[in-house]
Amino acid sequence: MTDQSSNQMWGGRFAAGPDAIMEAINASIGYDQRMAAQDIAGSRAHAAMLAATGVITDNDAEAIREGLLTVLSEIEGGTFQFSTALEDIHMNVEARLKEVIGEPAGRLHTGRSRNDQVATDFKLWVRDQLDAAESGLLALINALLTQAEAGADWVMPGFTHLQTAQPVTWGHHMMAYVEMFGRDLSRVRDARARMNESPLGAAALAGTSFPIDRDMTAKALGFDRPAANSLDAVSDRDFALEFLSTASICAVHLSRFAEELVIWSSAQFRFVTLSDRFSTGSSIMPQKKNPDAAELIRAKVGRIFGANTALMIVMKGLPLAYSKDMQEDKEQVFDAADNWMLALAAMEGMVKDMTANRESLAAAAGSGFSTATDLADWLVRVLKVPFRDAHHVTGTLVAMAESRGCDLPDLSLEDMQGVHAGITEDIFTVLGVENSVNSRMSYGGTAPAQVRAQVARWKEMLT
Ligand code: ARG
């Protein structure tokens, strides 16, 4: 007989139960209950396979199947009593199964271990999140495409060093993020394809002597194949690391865009108006409309990247195969996943609802000598001036305009000819921002025709 207070799963070896502190540090049920559905799906696949291979009887498998469904409905219905003494989701489910169906429950754990069980559950959970990230990214990309199409020819300043550089189009700027989120999407898909191998049946670390059919369980759980090395299957968490690094890179993209929205929605820029639905007011300053959603998205990268760093460090230097350190994988991934999905949804909502202020964009596009490069290019193209000299002539004209407090098109032809005698009236055609953007027809350039072609290419790819 085992001590009443020792563990019902391994009480045979133990005379006494754990210290309260031991129980507290050891238990993961507080968070891994989020994998209940995956745990039960894994157990159902395993039980069906055990029956198909003759390891357990069909009757036992049927009892287990029914019992697991009952347990699942209890968990989903919120009536399940989770127990810290039972440590984790795997033992909580199995213990309850025993209460519901009795003896056959004890046969479920044949030919498997919590090590392959947890690796399987966690992979299934992460895989679902990759699917959710894919949907979130697609929705965000579509919202950006709508913005890009509407404003394919709206001019705005393009920046380098956050200083006015050259005019670009609103559509072009939106499409830059489509490219970034598009790569995030392909990273999500790559990660999913790479991780989709089943650990189930790797057992504790060495495989099992029972005649299990790992292809069958892999297939039942939607995996492409069983993982080919049992030590690896139970002891790597690179799928979670890949999830977190993919999330981190995407969060960097989200934060850069969020930062632009914060700047653009300020009174000094007025490039965009964010909708009331995605803004907040101030309790003291009545005029305020704050871009809180954008700020929070900007900040999310910190915790997502933190999760990535934390799990990298947990995994670093762990000897094969399973070590309990690896239980520290879940909270990081859960938190990062929740916040990544939230950030994607919030960004999609903001992009859908925001209004680009076409007049402010156009006014800003023409300021800051944004067409200086066009002037220099004209000197090169029409007068065959070497680019370096053209750069110098243009710089002199910019300095002249600056000292007079005017823009380049406001200088007279005489002013210009004073700096370079060959300049003709024709120069004024390239100083307008519309002409500037229309001229940038190189592939991937900012010309509206190029932007529209890219929008069309993306729409085609996404259908
Ligand atoms: N709760 C554990 C975890 O998350 C399950 C695996 C336990 N395995 C073991 N050998 N103690 O990692």
Short mmCIF file of C-alpha atoms and ligand atoms in Angstrom, two decimals:
data_model
loop_
_atom_site.label_atom_id
_atom_site.label_comp_id
_atom_site.label_asym_id
_atom_site.label_seq_id
_atom_site.Cartn_x
_atom_site.Cartn_y
_atom_site.Cartn_z
CA MET A 1 0.00 0.00 0.00
CA THR A 2 1.21 3.47 -0.75
CA ASP A 3 1.00 6.33 1.67
CA GLN A 4 -2.30 8.18 1.19
CA SER A 5 -0.50 11.47 0.79
CA SER A 6 2.06 10.25 -1.69
CA ASN A 7 1.45 10.61 -5.40
CA GLN A 8 -1.16 8.36 -6.96
CA MET A 9 0.85 8.18 -10.21
CA TRP A 10 4.17 7.12 -8.72
CA GLY A 11 3.30 6.46 -5.07
CA GLY A 12 4.85 3.01 -5.27
CA ARG A 13 8.32 4.45 -4.94
CA PHE A 14 7.46 7.14 -2.41
CA ALA A 15 6.63 6.90 1.28
CA ALA A 16 5.64 10.54 1.75
CA GLY A 17 4.05 13.32 -0.24
CA PRO A 18 5.88 16.47 -1.30
CA ASP A 19 6.56 19.50 0.80
CA ALA A 20 4.19 22.38 0.07
CA ILE A 21 7.03 24.41 -1.43
CA MET A 22 8.00 21.45 -3.62
CA GLU A 23 4.43 21.22 -4.83
CA ALA A 24 4.38 24.94 -5.57
CA ILE A 25 7.59 24.98 -7.59
CA ASN A 26 6.75 21.75 -9.38
CA ALA A 27 3.16 22.35 -10.45
CA SER A 28 2.35 23.68 -13.91
CA ILE A 29 -1.41 23.12 -13.78
CA GLY A 30 -1.99 26.82 -13.11
CA TYR A 31 -1.09 27.52 -16.72
CA ASP A 32 -0.78 24.27 -18.67
CA GLN A 33 -4.53 23.73 -18.28
CA ARG A 34 -4.64 25.86 -21.43
CA MET A 35 -3.49 22.72 -23.27
CA ALA A 36 -6.41 20.59 -22.04
CA ALA A 37 -8.01 20.21 -25.46
CA GLN A 38 -4.67 19.24 -27.02
CA ASP A 39 -3.94 16.82 -24.19
CA ILE A 40 -7.25 15.07 -24.65
CA ALA A 41 -6.89 14.96 -28.43
CA GLY A 42 -3.46 13.36 -27.98
CA SER A 43 -4.81 10.81 -25.52
CA ARG A 44 -7.70 9.90 -27.78
CA ALA A 45 -5.35 9.32 -30.69
CA HIS A 46 -3.05 7.27 -28.48
CA ALA A 47 -5.87 5.10 -27.08
CA ALA A 48 -7.33 4.44 -30.52
CA MET A 49 -3.88 3.41 -31.74
CA LEU A 50 -3.31 1.13 -28.73
CA ALA A 51 -6.54 -0.68 -29.58
CA ALA A 52 -5.76 -0.87 -33.30
CA THR A 53 -2.38 -2.45 -32.53
CA GLY A 54 -3.87 -4.86 -30.00
CA VAL A 55 -2.05 -3.36 -27.01
CA ILE A 56 -5.36 -2.67 -25.25
CA THR A 57 -8.82 -4.05 -25.94
CA ASP A 58 -11.42 -2.25 -28.02
CA ASN A 59 -13.65 -2.11 -24.96
CA ASP A 60 -11.01 -0.34 -22.92
CA ALA A 61 -10.31 2.05 -25.78
CA GLU A 62 -14.01 2.83 -26.08
CA ALA A 63 -14.30 3.45 -22.34
CA ILE A 64 -11.25 5.73 -22.50
CA ARG A 65 -12.67 7.60 -25.48
CA GLU A 66 -16.02 8.21 -23.79
CA GLY A 67 -14.35 9.11 -20.53
CA LEU A 68 -12.04 11.61 -22.19
CA LEU A 69 -15.00 13.28 -23.85
CA THR A 70 -16.67 13.59 -20.46
CA VAL A 71 -13.53 15.10 -18.98
CA LEU A 72 -13.26 17.53 -21.88
CA SER A 73 -16.83 18.68 -21.44
CA GLU A 74 -16.21 19.19 -17.73
CA ILE A 75 -13.18 21.32 -18.50
CA GLU A 76 -14.97 23.28 -21.18
CA GLY A 77 -17.99 23.70 -18.93
CA GLY A 78 -15.84 25.04 -16.11
CA THR A 79 -16.84 22.34 -13.63
CA PHE A 80 -13.52 20.49 -13.63
CA GLN A 81 -11.62 20.68 -10.33
CA PHE A 82 -7.96 21.25 -11.14
CA SER A 83 -5.59 20.00 -8.47
CA THR A 84 -2.11 21.34 -7.78
CA ALA A 85 -1.23 18.05 -6.12
CA LEU A 86 -1.72 16.46 -9.54
CA GLU A 87 0.94 18.78 -10.89
CA ASP A 88 0.04 19.24 -14.51
CA ILE A 89 -2.69 18.91 -17.11
CA HIS A 90 -1.63 15.40 -18.06
CA MET A 91 -2.06 13.96 -14.58
CA ASN A 92 -5.15 16.01 -13.84
CA VAL A 93 -6.89 14.60 -16.89
CA GLU A 94 -5.75 11.04 -16.27
CA ALA A 95 -6.75 11.13 -12.60
CA ARG A 96 -10.22 12.40 -13.45
CA LEU A 97 -10.51 9.79 -16.19
CA LYS A 98 -9.86 7.16 -13.53
CA GLU A 99 -12.68 8.56 -11.40
CA VAL A 100 -15.04 8.54 -14.37
CA ILE A 101 -14.26 5.16 -15.99
CA GLY A 102 -12.24 3.27 -13.38
CA GLU A 103 -9.69 0.62 -14.28
CA PRO A 104 -9.31 1.08 -18.09
CA ALA A 105 -7.94 4.59 -17.39
CA GLY A 106 -4.82 2.94 -16.04
CA ARG A 107 -4.07 1.45 -19.47
CA LEU A 108 -4.01 4.77 -21.31
CA HIS A 109 -0.42 5.54 -20.35
CA THR A 110 0.90 2.32 -21.94
CA GLY A 111 3.70 2.98 -24.40
CA ARG A 112 3.94 6.69 -23.73
CA SER A 113 5.32 9.09 -21.15
CA ARG A 114 4.52 12.58 -20.03
CA ASN A 115 7.63 13.57 -21.94
CA ASP A 116 6.25 12.75 -25.37
CA GLN A 117 2.80 13.72 -24.16
CA VAL A 118 3.80 17.26 -23.21
CA ALA A 119 5.87 17.71 -26.36
CA THR A 120 2.85 16.65 -28.41
CA ASP A 121 0.36 18.83 -26.53
CA PHE A 122 2.62 21.85 -26.73
CA LYS A 123 3.29 21.39 -30.42
CA LEU A 124 -0.42 21.14 -31.11
CA TRP A 125 -0.97 24.32 -29.10
CA VAL A 126 1.79 26.23 -30.87
CA ARG A 127 0.55 24.98 -34.23
CA ASP A 128 -2.90 26.41 -33.50
CA GLN A 129 -1.27 29.73 -32.68
CA LEU A 130 0.66 29.71 -35.94
CA ASP A 131 -2.66 29.24 -37.69
CA ALA A 132 -4.11 32.14 -35.74
CA ALA A 133 -1.08 34.29 -36.59
CA GLU A 134 -1.53 33.42 -40.25
CA SER A 135 -5.16 34.63 -40.16
CA GLY A 136 -4.19 37.75 -38.24
CA LEU A 137 -1.43 38.60 -40.70
CA LEU A 138 -3.66 38.01 -43.69
CA ALA A 139 -6.31 40.31 -42.26
CA LEU A 140 -3.72 43.01 -41.56
CA ILE A 141 -2.22 42.68 -45.03
CA ASN A 142 -5.66 43.03 -46.58
CA ALA A 143 -6.35 46.17 -44.56
CA LEU A 144 -3.04 47.63 -45.75
CA LEU A 145 -3.82 46.75 -49.36
CA THR A 146 -7.12 48.64 -49.09
CA GLN A 147 -5.26 51.70 -47.79
CA ALA A 148 -2.60 51.37 -50.48
CA GLU A 149 -5.09 51.09 -53.29
CA ALA A 150 -7.12 54.10 -52.13
CA GLY A 151 -4.01 56.24 -51.82
CA ALA A 152 -1.80 54.87 -54.57
CA ASP A 153 -1.19 58.42 -55.86
CA TRP A 154 -1.43 60.47 -52.68
CA VAL A 155 1.88 62.22 -52.21
CA MET A 156 3.63 62.41 -48.86
CA PRO A 157 7.17 63.01 -47.72
CA GLY A 158 9.47 60.03 -47.63
CA PHE A 159 12.00 60.20 -44.82
CA THR A 160 15.50 59.10 -44.04
CA HIS A 161 16.80 59.95 -40.56
CA LEU A 162 13.23 61.22 -40.06
CA GLN A 163 14.28 64.18 -42.23
CA THR A 164 12.41 64.89 -45.45
CA ALA A 165 14.13 62.95 -48.21
CA GLN A 166 12.05 62.55 -51.36
CA PRO A 167 8.32 62.53 -52.03
CA VAL A 168 6.71 59.12 -51.99
CA THR A 169 3.13 57.94 -52.22
CA TRP A 170 0.90 56.86 -49.37
CA GLY A 171 0.25 53.64 -51.22
CA HIS A 172 3.97 52.97 -51.47
CA HIS A 173 4.45 53.47 -47.75
CA MET A 174 1.55 51.11 -46.95
CA MET A 175 2.97 48.54 -49.35
CA ALA A 176 6.31 48.62 -47.55
CA TYR A 177 4.50 47.11 -44.56
CA VAL A 178 2.69 44.63 -46.79
CA GLU A 179 6.13 43.34 -47.78
CA MET A 180 7.25 43.09 -44.15
CA PHE A 181 4.11 41.38 -42.91
CA GLY A 182 4.19 39.21 -46.01
CA ARG A 183 7.61 37.90 -44.97
CA ASP A 184 6.28 37.37 -41.46
CA LEU A 185 3.49 35.34 -43.02
CA SER A 186 5.96 33.19 -44.92
CA ARG A 187 8.00 32.70 -41.73
CA VAL A 188 4.83 31.54 -39.96
CA ARG A 189 4.13 29.07 -42.76
CA ASP A 190 7.70 27.82 -42.81
CA ALA A 191 7.71 27.32 -39.06
CA ARG A 192 4.46 25.38 -39.25
CA ALA A 193 5.73 23.08 -41.99
CA ARG A 194 8.99 22.42 -40.13
CA MET A 195 7.43 21.72 -36.74
CA ASN A 196 4.72 19.39 -38.00
CA GLU A 197 6.23 16.09 -36.85
CA SER A 198 4.66 14.07 -34.06
CA PRO A 199 6.60 13.41 -30.86
CA LEU A 200 3.93 10.97 -29.64
CA GLY A 201 5.33 7.48 -29.16
CA ALA A 202 8.84 8.70 -28.41
CA ALA A 203 7.81 7.77 -24.86
CA ALA A 204 10.15 8.84 -22.06
CA LEU A 205 13.19 9.17 -24.30
CA ALA A 206 14.05 5.85 -25.94
CA GLY A 207 10.85 4.75 -27.66
CA THR A 208 8.87 1.77 -26.41
CA SER A 209 8.82 -2.00 -26.64
CA PHE A 210 5.07 -1.99 -27.31
CA PRO A 211 4.15 -2.48 -30.97
CA ILE A 212 2.78 1.05 -31.36
CA ASP A 213 1.92 2.68 -34.67
CA ARG A 214 3.34 6.16 -34.67
CA ASP A 215 2.17 6.89 -38.18
CA MET A 216 -1.38 6.34 -37.05
CA THR A 217 -1.22 8.79 -34.15
CA ALA A 218 0.70 11.30 -36.24
CA LYS A 219 -1.99 11.20 -38.89
CA ALA A 220 -4.84 11.42 -36.39
CA LEU A 221 -3.34 14.58 -34.94
CA GLY A 222 -2.71 16.23 -38.29
CA PHE A 223 1.07 15.81 -38.22
CA ASP A 224 2.88 15.10 -41.46
CA ARG A 225 4.91 12.24 -39.96
CA PRO A 226 6.31 10.97 -36.66
CA ALA A 227 9.50 12.60 -35.43
CA ALA A 228 12.38 10.31 -36.37
CA ASN A 229 14.45 10.39 -33.20
CA SER A 230 12.88 9.78 -29.81
CA LEU A 231 15.56 11.66 -27.86
CA ASP A 232 15.14 14.70 -30.03
CA ALA A 233 11.35 14.44 -30.04
CA VAL A 234 11.02 14.76 -26.28
CA SER A 235 13.83 17.19 -25.63
CA ASP A 236 13.83 19.95 -28.18
CA ARG A 237 11.66 23.01 -28.06
CA ASP A 238 13.00 24.63 -31.21
CA PHE A 239 9.47 24.74 -32.57
CA ALA A 240 8.57 27.04 -29.67
CA LEU A 241 11.73 29.06 -30.21
CA GLU A 242 10.92 29.42 -33.87
CA PHE A 243 7.43 30.53 -32.95
CA LEU A 244 8.86 33.13 -30.57
CA SER A 245 11.49 34.39 -32.96
CA THR A 246 8.93 34.66 -35.74
CA ALA A 247 6.68 36.52 -33.33
CA SER A 248 9.58 38.74 -32.28
CA ILE A 249 10.44 39.76 -35.83
CA CYS A 250 6.79 40.44 -36.57
CA ALA A 251 6.52 42.44 -33.35
CA VAL A 252 9.46 44.56 -34.51
CA HIS A 253 7.56 45.32 -37.70
CA LEU A 254 4.42 46.06 -35.75
CA SER A 255 6.30 48.38 -33.41
CA ARG A 256 7.87 50.34 -36.25
CA PHE A 257 4.52 50.88 -37.88
CA ALA A 258 2.97 51.71 -34.51
CA GLU A 259 5.66 54.34 -33.96
CA GLU A 260 4.87 55.90 -37.32
CA LEU A 261 1.19 56.04 -36.43
CA VAL A 262 2.05 57.75 -33.14
CA ILE A 263 4.09 60.37 -34.99
CA TRP A 264 1.66 60.75 -37.86
CA SER A 265 -1.36 61.25 -35.63
CA SER A 266 0.32 64.08 -33.66
CA ALA A 267 -0.89 67.66 -34.10
CA GLN A 268 2.49 68.52 -35.59
CA PHE A 269 2.16 65.98 -38.41
CA ARG A 270 -1.58 65.37 -38.88
CA PHE A 271 -0.82 62.76 -41.54
CA VAL A 272 -3.50 60.43 -40.22
CA THR A 273 -6.57 60.60 -38.06
CA LEU A 274 -7.05 57.49 -35.97
CA SER A 275 -10.61 56.50 -35.32
CA ASP A 276 -12.25 57.11 -31.96
CA ARG A 277 -12.61 53.35 -31.69
CA PHE A 278 -8.86 52.95 -31.48
CA SER A 279 -7.98 56.06 -29.45
CA THR A 280 -8.42 57.24 -25.89
CA GLY A 281 -9.00 60.63 -24.29
CA SER A 282 -7.26 62.31 -21.40
CA SER A 283 -8.93 62.66 -18.03
CA ILE A 284 -7.51 66.16 -17.64
CA MET A 285 -6.75 67.60 -21.10
CA PRO A 286 -9.98 67.82 -23.10
CA GLN A 287 -8.26 68.36 -26.45
CA LYS A 288 -6.38 65.08 -26.31
CA LYS A 289 -6.93 62.06 -28.47
CA ASN A 290 -4.22 59.58 -27.68
CA PRO A 291 -2.97 56.74 -29.90
CA ASP A 292 -2.86 54.27 -26.99
CA ALA A 293 -3.37 51.19 -29.14
CA ALA A 294 -0.38 52.13 -31.28
CA GLU A 295 1.72 52.81 -28.20
CA LEU A 296 0.82 49.46 -26.67
CA ILE A 297 1.59 47.64 -29.91
CA ARG A 298 4.92 49.47 -29.94
CA ALA A 299 5.58 48.15 -26.44
CA LYS A 300 4.49 44.54 -27.01
CA VAL A 301 7.74 43.75 -28.74
CA GLY A 302 9.40 43.98 -25.33
CA ARG A 303 7.53 41.12 -23.75
CA ILE A 304 7.48 39.01 -26.91
CA PHE A 305 11.19 39.35 -27.37
CA GLY A 306 11.60 38.81 -23.65
CA ALA A 307 9.83 35.46 -23.98
CA ASN A 308 12.12 34.52 -26.84
CA THR A 309 15.20 35.40 -24.80
CA ALA A 310 13.89 33.61 -21.72
CA LEU A 311 13.23 30.34 -23.54
CA MET A 312 16.52 30.50 -25.43
CA ILE A 313 18.27 30.71 -22.07
CA VAL A 314 16.15 27.95 -20.52
CA MET A 315 17.08 25.60 -23.35
CA LYS A 316 20.72 26.58 -23.60
CA GLY A 317 23.07 23.93 -22.25
CA LEU A 318 20.37 21.39 -21.33
CA PRO A 319 21.67 17.84 -21.70
CA LEU A 320 19.49 15.36 -23.59
CA ALA A 321 16.81 14.34 -23.10
CA TYR A 322 13.97 15.84 -21.03
CA SER A 323 14.74 18.05 -18.04
CA LYS A 324 12.17 19.74 -15.88
CA ASP A 325 13.63 23.11 -16.87
CA MET A 326 11.58 22.68 -20.01
CA GLN A 327 8.34 23.14 -18.10
CA GLU A 328 9.31 26.83 -18.09
CA ASP A 329 8.60 26.95 -21.83
CA LYS A 330 4.86 27.35 -21.63
CA GLU A 331 4.12 30.58 -19.82
CA GLN A 332 6.52 32.45 -22.08
CA VAL A 333 4.92 31.10 -25.21
CA PHE A 334 1.37 31.58 -23.93
CA ASP A 335 2.01 35.19 -23.02
CA ALA A 336 3.83 35.96 -26.25
CA ALA A 337 1.09 34.30 -28.31
CA ASP A 338 -1.71 36.18 -26.54
CA ASN A 339 0.01 39.49 -27.03
CA TRP A 340 1.07 38.83 -30.60
CA MET A 341 -2.50 37.96 -31.62
CA LEU A 342 -3.83 40.98 -29.78
CA ALA A 343 -1.29 43.29 -31.39
CA LEU A 344 -2.09 41.94 -34.86
CA ALA A 345 -5.81 42.41 -34.32
CA ALA A 346 -5.38 45.90 -32.89
CA MET A 347 -3.14 46.94 -35.77
CA GLU A 348 -5.61 45.58 -38.29
CA GLY A 349 -8.41 47.52 -36.59
CA MET A 350 -6.41 50.74 -36.57
CA VAL A 351 -5.39 50.43 -40.19
CA LYS A 352 -8.94 49.69 -41.29
CA ASP A 353 -10.35 52.67 -39.42
CA MET A 354 -7.67 55.30 -39.93
CA THR A 355 -8.04 58.17 -42.36
CA ALA A 356 -5.04 59.50 -44.23
CA ASN A 357 -5.23 63.31 -44.42
CA ARG A 358 -4.49 63.77 -48.05
CA GLU A 359 -4.04 67.57 -47.87
CA SER A 360 -1.63 67.44 -44.93
CA LEU A 361 0.34 64.70 -46.63
CA ALA A 362 0.55 66.71 -49.85
CA ALA A 363 1.53 69.92 -48.06
CA ALA A 364 4.28 68.13 -46.20
CA ALA A 365 5.39 66.33 -49.36
CA GLY A 366 6.40 69.61 -50.98
CA SER A 367 8.21 71.07 -48.00
CA GLY A 368 11.77 70.45 -46.90
CA PHE A 369 13.18 70.72 -50.45
CA SER A 370 11.92 67.20 -51.10
CA THR A 371 12.43 67.52 -54.86
CA ALA A 372 16.10 68.53 -54.62
CA THR A 373 17.13 65.13 -55.99
CA ASP A 374 14.81 65.65 -58.95
CA LEU A 375 16.53 68.95 -59.64
CA ALA A 376 19.95 67.30 -59.53
CA ASP A 377 18.73 64.45 -61.74
CA TRP A 378 17.41 67.00 -64.26
CA LEU A 379 20.86 68.63 -64.45
CA VAL A 380 22.38 65.23 -65.12
CA ARG A 381 19.74 64.10 -67.61
CA VAL A 382 19.23 67.32 -69.60
CA LEU A 383 22.51 69.21 -69.22
CA LYS A 384 24.72 66.12 -68.88
CA VAL A 385 26.28 67.58 -65.73
CA PRO A 386 28.15 64.92 -63.71
CA PHE A 387 26.01 63.88 -60.73
CA ARG A 388 28.52 65.10 -58.14
CA ASP A 389 28.51 68.59 -59.70
CA ALA A 390 24.74 68.52 -60.02
CA HIS A 391 24.57 67.68 -56.32
CA HIS A 392 26.69 70.74 -55.57
CA VAL A 393 24.63 73.10 -57.76
CA THR A 394 21.43 71.84 -56.17
CA GLY A 395 22.87 72.24 -52.70
CA THR A 396 23.65 75.87 -53.47
CA LEU A 397 20.08 76.45 -54.68
CA VAL A 398 18.68 74.76 -51.55
CA ALA A 399 20.80 77.03 -49.37
CA MET A 400 19.54 80.05 -51.34
CA ALA A 401 15.90 79.01 -50.91
CA GLU A 402 16.48 78.27 -47.25
CA SER A 403 17.99 81.70 -46.63
CA ARG A 404 14.96 83.31 -48.26
CA GLY A 405 12.52 81.15 -46.38
CA CYS A 406 10.99 79.75 -49.56
CA ASP A 407 10.87 76.39 -51.37
CA LEU A 408 12.77 75.38 -54.50
CA PRO A 409 9.91 76.03 -56.97
CA ASP A 410 9.65 79.58 -55.54
CA LEU A 411 13.11 80.54 -56.84
CA SER A 412 13.11 82.46 -60.13
CA LEU A 413 14.74 81.23 -63.32
CA GLU A 414 17.28 84.08 -62.98
CA ASP A 415 18.17 82.89 -59.46
CA MET A 416 18.78 79.42 -60.83
CA GLN A 417 20.77 80.58 -63.84
CA GLY A 418 22.93 82.59 -61.44
CA VAL A 419 24.10 79.27 -60.02
CA HIS A 420 24.19 77.30 -63.29
CA ALA A 421 23.81 79.19 -66.55
CA GLY A 422 22.45 76.24 -68.50
CA ILE A 423 19.24 75.89 -66.47
CA THR A 424 16.05 76.53 -68.48
CA GLU A 425 12.35 77.00 -67.68
CA ASP A 426 11.94 73.24 -68.13
CA ILE A 427 13.47 72.73 -64.66
CA PHE A 428 10.18 73.72 -63.03
CA THR A 429 8.45 70.64 -64.42
CA VAL A 430 10.49 68.38 -62.16
CA LEU A 431 10.16 70.44 -59.01
CA GLY A 432 6.53 69.47 -58.40
CA VAL A 433 5.98 66.50 -56.11
CA GLU A 434 3.45 64.85 -58.43
CA ASN A 435 5.98 64.80 -61.23
CA SER A 436 8.60 63.59 -58.84
CA VAL A 437 6.66 60.52 -57.76
CA ASN A 438 5.35 59.83 -61.26
CA SER A 439 8.91 59.73 -62.53
CA ARG A 440 9.99 57.02 -60.11
CA MET A 441 8.91 54.19 -62.37
CA SER A 442 11.78 51.82 -61.63
CA TYR A 443 10.55 48.42 -60.44
CA GLY A 444 9.53 48.71 -56.80
CA GLY A 445 9.61 52.51 -57.00
CA THR A 446 7.05 54.92 -55.60
CA ALA A 447 5.26 55.85 -58.86
CA PRO A 448 1.51 55.27 -58.53
CA ALA A 449 1.61 52.87 -61.50
CA GLN A 450 4.25 50.78 -59.70
CA VAL A 451 2.26 50.84 -56.47
CA ARG A 452 -0.89 49.72 -58.25
CA ALA A 453 1.04 46.91 -59.90
CA GLN A 454 2.28 45.74 -56.49
CA VAL A 455 -1.22 45.90 -55.00
CA ALA A 456 -2.46 43.78 -57.90
CA ARG A 457 0.40 41.30 -57.46
CA TRP A 458 -0.38 40.86 -53.78
CA LYS A 459 -4.10 40.50 -54.36
CA GLU A 460 -3.37 37.85 -56.94
CA MET A 461 -1.04 36.02 -54.56
CA LEU A 462 -3.56 36.09 -51.74
CA THR A 463 -6.43 34.64 -53.72
N1 ARG B 1 4.52 19.30 -16.71
C1 ARG B 1 5.65 18.77 -17.38
C2 ARG B 1 6.20 19.77 -18.36
O1 ARG B 1 5.54 20.69 -18.66
C3 ARG B 1 5.26 17.51 -18.10
C4 ARG B 1 6.39 16.57 -18.34
C5 ARG B 1 6.85 15.99 -17.08
N2 ARG B 1 7.82 14.99 -17.30
C6 ARG B 1 8.64 14.55 -16.33
N3 ARG B 1 9.50 13.66 -16.63
N4 ARG B 1 8.55 15.01 -15.11
O2 ARG B 1 7.32 19.68 -18.82
#
